[in-house]
Short mmCIF file of C-alpha atoms and ligand atoms in Angstrom, two decimals:
data_model
loop_
_atom_site.label_atom_id
_atom_site.label_comp_id
_atom_site.label_asym_id
_atom_site.label_seq_id
_atom_site.Cartn_x
_atom_site.Cartn_y
_atom_site.Cartn_z
CA MET A 1 -90.18 -7.02 -98.06
CA SER A 2 -92.08 -5.99 -101.19
CA GLY A 3 -91.04 -7.31 -104.58
CA VAL A 4 -89.88 -5.47 -107.66
CA VAL A 5 -91.29 -5.02 -111.15
CA VAL A 6 -88.50 -5.22 -113.73
CA TRP A 7 -90.07 -3.90 -116.93
CA PHE A 8 -88.25 -4.68 -120.21
CA THR A 9 -89.45 -2.42 -123.02
CA GLY A 10 -88.16 -2.23 -126.59
CA LEU A 11 -88.76 -3.26 -130.17
CA SER A 12 -89.46 -6.81 -131.30
CA GLY A 13 -86.22 -8.79 -131.38
CA ALA A 14 -84.30 -6.33 -129.21
CA GLY A 15 -83.70 -9.04 -126.58
CA LYS A 16 -86.41 -8.48 -123.93
CA THR A 17 -87.39 -12.15 -123.61
CA THR A 18 -83.80 -13.40 -123.78
CA LEU A 19 -82.68 -11.08 -120.97
CA ALA A 20 -85.76 -11.73 -118.83
CA LYS A 21 -85.26 -15.51 -119.11
CA ALA A 22 -81.57 -15.27 -118.16
CA LEU A 23 -82.41 -13.05 -115.19
CA GLU A 24 -85.23 -15.38 -114.14
CA VAL A 25 -82.86 -18.37 -114.00
CA HIS A 26 -80.29 -16.42 -112.00
CA LEU A 27 -82.80 -15.05 -109.48
CA TYR A 28 -84.39 -18.47 -109.04
CA GLU A 29 -80.96 -19.93 -108.26
CA ALA A 30 -80.42 -17.09 -105.78
CA GLY A 31 -83.54 -18.25 -103.94
CA GLN A 32 -85.86 -15.41 -104.98
CA LYS A 33 -89.53 -15.75 -105.81
CA VAL A 34 -89.63 -14.75 -109.46
CA GLU A 35 -92.30 -14.65 -112.17
CA HIS A 36 -91.99 -13.78 -115.86
CA LEU A 37 -94.83 -12.15 -117.80
CA ASP A 38 -94.00 -12.18 -121.51
CA GLY A 39 -96.09 -10.19 -123.98
CA ASP A 40 -96.28 -13.04 -126.48
CA VAL A 41 -97.42 -15.51 -123.82
CA VAL A 42 -99.88 -13.12 -122.15
CA ARG A 43 -101.48 -12.54 -125.55
CA GLU A 44 -102.32 -16.27 -125.71
CA HIS A 45 -104.16 -16.15 -122.36
CA LEU A 46 -105.01 -12.99 -120.40
CA SER A 47 -104.99 -10.79 -123.52
CA LYS A 48 -106.27 -13.35 -126.04
CA GLY A 49 -108.06 -11.62 -128.90
CA LEU A 50 -106.35 -8.25 -128.52
CA GLY A 51 -104.68 -6.76 -131.58
CA PHE A 52 -102.07 -4.07 -132.10
CA SER A 53 -104.07 -0.83 -132.21
CA ARG A 54 -103.02 1.76 -129.66
CA GLU A 55 -106.10 0.95 -127.59
CA ASP A 56 -105.46 -2.81 -127.59
CA ARG A 57 -101.76 -2.42 -126.78
CA ASP A 58 -102.63 -0.13 -123.86
CA THR A 59 -105.22 -2.62 -122.60
CA ASN A 60 -102.61 -5.38 -122.82
CA ILE A 61 -100.04 -3.32 -120.92
CA ARG A 62 -102.53 -2.30 -118.21
CA ARG A 63 -103.51 -5.96 -117.69
CA ILE A 64 -99.87 -7.03 -117.47
CA GLY A 65 -99.14 -4.11 -115.14
CA PHE A 66 -102.07 -4.99 -112.89
CA VAL A 67 -100.89 -8.59 -112.44
CA ALA A 68 -97.24 -7.57 -112.09
CA ASN A 69 -98.00 -5.03 -109.37
CA LEU A 70 -100.20 -7.47 -107.43
CA LEU A 71 -97.46 -10.10 -107.44
CA ALA A 72 -94.79 -7.55 -106.51
CA LYS A 73 -96.83 -6.40 -103.50
CA HIS A 74 -96.54 -9.99 -102.26
CA GLY A 75 -92.76 -10.08 -102.52
CA VAL A 76 -92.32 -11.52 -105.99
CA ILE A 77 -89.72 -10.18 -108.42
CA VAL A 78 -91.77 -9.80 -111.58
CA LEU A 79 -90.05 -9.66 -114.96
CA VAL A 80 -92.20 -8.15 -117.71
CA SER A 81 -91.10 -8.39 -121.34
CA ALA A 82 -93.47 -6.53 -123.66
CA ILE A 83 -92.88 -3.97 -126.38
CA SER A 84 -95.03 -1.50 -124.36
CA PRO A 85 -94.54 1.24 -126.95
CA TYR A 86 -96.32 4.11 -125.20
CA ARG A 87 -94.38 6.08 -122.59
CA ALA A 88 -97.39 7.38 -120.68
CA THR A 89 -98.89 3.91 -120.28
CA ARG A 90 -95.60 2.45 -119.04
CA GLU A 91 -95.27 5.32 -116.57
CA GLU A 92 -98.86 4.84 -115.43
CA VAL A 93 -98.45 1.14 -114.60
CA LEU A 94 -94.96 1.50 -113.13
CA SER A 95 -96.11 4.30 -110.84
CA GLN A 96 -98.19 1.64 -109.02
CA ALA A 97 -95.27 -0.74 -108.46
CA PRO A 98 -93.84 -0.99 -104.93
CA ARG A 99 -90.32 -0.93 -106.44
CA LYS A 100 -89.47 -0.84 -110.13
CA LEU A 101 -86.74 -0.95 -112.73
CA GLU A 102 -87.55 0.27 -116.21
CA VAL A 103 -85.13 -1.37 -118.65
CA PHE A 104 -84.84 -0.06 -122.20
CA VAL A 105 -83.68 -2.98 -124.38
CA ASP A 106 -82.30 -1.32 -127.44
CA ALA A 107 -80.59 -2.06 -130.74
CA PRO A 108 -80.70 -0.15 -134.04
CA LEU A 109 -83.50 -1.11 -136.40
CA GLU A 110 -81.00 -2.34 -139.02
CA VAL A 111 -79.62 -4.85 -136.49
CA LEU A 112 -83.14 -6.06 -135.68
CA VAL A 113 -83.93 -6.41 -139.37
CA GLN A 114 -80.75 -8.48 -139.73
CA ARG A 115 -81.57 -10.66 -136.69
CA ASP A 116 -85.22 -11.04 -137.69
CA VAL A 117 -85.61 -14.09 -135.45
CA LYS A 118 -89.28 -14.57 -136.31
CA GLY A 119 -89.20 -13.27 -139.90
CA LEU A 120 -91.61 -10.50 -138.90
CA TYR A 121 -89.48 -7.54 -140.05
CA ALA A 122 -89.19 -8.96 -143.57
CA ARG A 123 -92.95 -9.34 -143.69
CA ALA A 124 -93.57 -5.91 -142.16
CA LEU A 125 -91.16 -4.25 -144.62
CA ARG A 126 -93.02 -5.95 -147.48
CA GLY A 127 -96.19 -4.36 -146.09
CA GLU A 128 -97.67 -7.71 -145.05
CA ILE A 129 -98.08 -6.76 -141.36
CA ALA A 130 -99.89 -3.53 -140.59
CA ASN A 131 -98.91 -1.37 -137.61
CA PHE A 132 -95.63 -3.15 -136.97
CA THR A 133 -93.72 -1.38 -134.19
CA GLY A 134 -90.64 0.43 -135.44
CA VAL A 135 -91.62 -0.02 -139.08
CA SER A 136 -95.16 1.30 -139.42
CA ASP A 137 -96.18 1.98 -135.82
CA PRO A 138 -94.65 4.22 -133.13
CA TYR A 139 -92.26 3.33 -130.34
CA GLU A 140 -91.65 5.93 -127.64
CA PRO A 141 -88.33 5.18 -125.90
CA PRO A 142 -88.05 5.84 -122.17
CA LEU A 143 -86.59 9.30 -121.49
CA ASN A 144 -84.95 8.30 -118.24
CA PRO A 145 -84.81 4.50 -117.94
CA ASP A 146 -83.19 2.88 -114.91
CA LEU A 147 -81.10 0.86 -117.37
CA HIS A 148 -80.41 1.29 -121.07
CA LEU A 149 -79.05 -1.94 -122.53
CA ARG A 150 -77.69 -1.81 -126.08
CA THR A 151 -77.86 -5.48 -127.03
CA ASP A 152 -75.83 -4.88 -130.20
CA GLN A 153 -72.95 -3.66 -127.99
CA LEU A 154 -73.25 -5.70 -124.79
CA SER A 155 -73.02 -9.46 -124.45
CA LEU A 156 -75.85 -11.27 -122.72
CA GLN A 157 -73.61 -11.71 -119.66
CA GLU A 158 -72.74 -7.99 -119.56
CA SER A 159 -76.44 -7.07 -119.68
CA LEU A 160 -77.19 -9.63 -116.97
CA ASP A 161 -74.44 -8.17 -114.76
CA ARG A 162 -75.95 -4.68 -115.15
CA LEU A 163 -79.40 -5.98 -114.28
CA LEU A 164 -78.09 -7.75 -111.18
CA GLY A 165 -76.17 -4.61 -110.15
CA ALA A 166 -79.32 -2.49 -110.45
CA LEU A 167 -81.32 -4.99 -108.39
CA GLU A 168 -78.59 -5.09 -105.74
CA ARG A 169 -78.73 -1.29 -105.49
CA LEU A 170 -82.46 -1.68 -104.75
CA GLY A 171 -81.55 -3.98 -101.87
CA VAL A 172 -82.38 -7.31 -103.56
CA GLU A 173 -80.20 -10.29 -102.64
CA VAL A 174 -78.94 -11.60 -106.00
CA ARG A 175 -75.98 -13.73 -105.01
CA VAL A 176 -76.20 -17.45 -105.62
CA ARG A 177 -75.00 -19.23 -102.45
CA ALA A 178 -73.00 -22.41 -102.83
N1 PPS B 1 -98.01 -5.25 -135.46
C1 PPS B 1 -97.17 -5.77 -134.55
N2 PPS B 1 -96.31 -4.95 -133.88
C2 PPS B 1 -95.47 -5.47 -132.97
N3 PPS B 1 -95.40 -6.79 -132.65
C3 PPS B 1 -96.23 -7.64 -133.29
C4 PPS B 1 -97.14 -7.17 -134.27
N4 PPS B 1 -97.86 -8.23 -134.74
C5 PPS B 1 -97.41 -9.32 -134.09
N5 PPS B 1 -96.43 -8.98 -133.22
C6 PPS B 1 -95.79 -9.94 -132.28
O1 PPS B 1 -96.34 -9.61 -131.01
C7 PPS B 1 -95.31 -9.42 -130.05
C8 PPS B 1 -95.51 -8.12 -129.25
O2 PPS B 1 -96.48 -8.30 -128.28
P1 PPS B 1 -96.50 -7.35 -127.02
O3 PPS B 1 -97.62 -7.84 -126.18
O4 PPS B 1 -95.15 -7.30 -126.41
O5 PPS B 1 -96.84 -5.92 -127.67
S1 PPS B 1 -97.41 -4.60 -126.97
O6 PPS B 1 -96.59 -4.39 -125.75
O7 PPS B 1 -98.82 -4.83 -126.62
O8 PPS B 1 -97.24 -3.52 -127.95
C9 PPS B 1 -94.01 -9.34 -130.80
O9 PPS B 1 -93.18 -10.19 -130.07
P2 PPS B 1 -91.69 -9.82 -129.60
O10 PPS B 1 -90.86 -10.12 -130.81
O11 PPS B 1 -91.43 -10.82 -128.50
O12 PPS B 1 -91.60 -8.42 -129.12
C10 PPS B 1 -94.30 -9.89 -132.19
O13 PPS B 1 -93.86 -11.23 -132.27
N1 ADP B 2 -76.41 -9.32 -126.65
C1 ADP B 2 -77.62 -9.87 -126.82
N2 ADP B 2 -78.56 -9.77 -125.85
C2 ADP B 2 -79.79 -10.31 -126.02
N3 ADP B 2 -80.20 -10.95 -127.15
C3 ADP B 2 -79.29 -11.07 -128.17
C4 ADP B 2 -77.99 -10.53 -128.05
N4 ADP B 2 -77.32 -10.78 -129.19
C5 ADP B 2 -78.16 -11.46 -129.99
N5 ADP B 2 -79.34 -11.65 -129.39
C6 ADP B 2 -80.46 -12.40 -129.99
O1 ADP B 2 -81.52 -11.51 -130.31
C7 ADP B 2 -82.75 -12.20 -130.26
C8 ADP B 2 -83.70 -11.44 -129.35
O2 ADP B 2 -84.96 -12.08 -129.37
P1 ADP B 2 -85.97 -11.92 -128.18
O3 ADP B 2 -85.28 -12.07 -126.86
O4 ADP B 2 -87.13 -12.84 -128.45
O5 ADP B 2 -86.41 -10.40 -128.35
P2 ADP B 2 -87.74 -9.66 -127.89
O6 ADP B 2 -88.29 -10.41 -126.71
O7 ADP B 2 -87.29 -8.27 -127.55
O8 ADP B 2 -88.65 -9.70 -129.08
C9 ADP B 2 -82.47 -13.60 -129.71
O9 ADP B 2 -82.42 -14.50 -130.82
C10 ADP B 2 -81.09 -13.44 -129.07
O10 ADP B 2 -80.37 -14.65 -129.09
#
């Protein structure tokens, strides 16, 4: 059975990493082979040295997509959390996946500015970070995502339940056996 690429896209601080980590733990406990590719982490290794121009972001996303699709072909459930701001690039990489879920992790900008987990929005709004997604750089939301999770309206558990439901509909065994 081929794996699945679960692709979390959305602005910084929307909750991509938090949701991917929670799903990873659950799937691991359900006995699935699971791998998590996080934009921040990939940028320290596979994409070290890349910046945030459109070209560099697309290179980053194509690299992540390449690895994700290879793993998925070998039965792994691959969770990708990366801003991945460009619609066409997301569609390009996801078109190669054996099975896929595109998950739009969404919250209004004012909520993200309030959360500001890493203090990046404050710096971006002061003009100290150029090309910051959502502030001074574009984000193209998915037009027809498989899931649209509003993290300012749903609890982490509610989002997790929706993710598990979507995977179950794809035929993935998500139940944790006692
Ligand atoms: N200019 C600019 N714009 C957006 N984000 C920035 C920028 N500079 C640094 N950061 C930090 O880099 C993280 C996003 O990396 P990604 O690899 O997910 O981005 S992308 O998909 O290639 O667009 C992002 O992490 P997350 O908060 O986890 O999304 C930020 O912490
Ligand atoms: N309902 C929710 N779902 C997911 N994250 C939430 C929620 N409510 C608050 N948060 C918080 O929002 C922040 C999201 O950060 P993170 O997961 O690193 O985002 P991203 O990976 O999209 O940059 C975390 O501090 C998380 O605890």
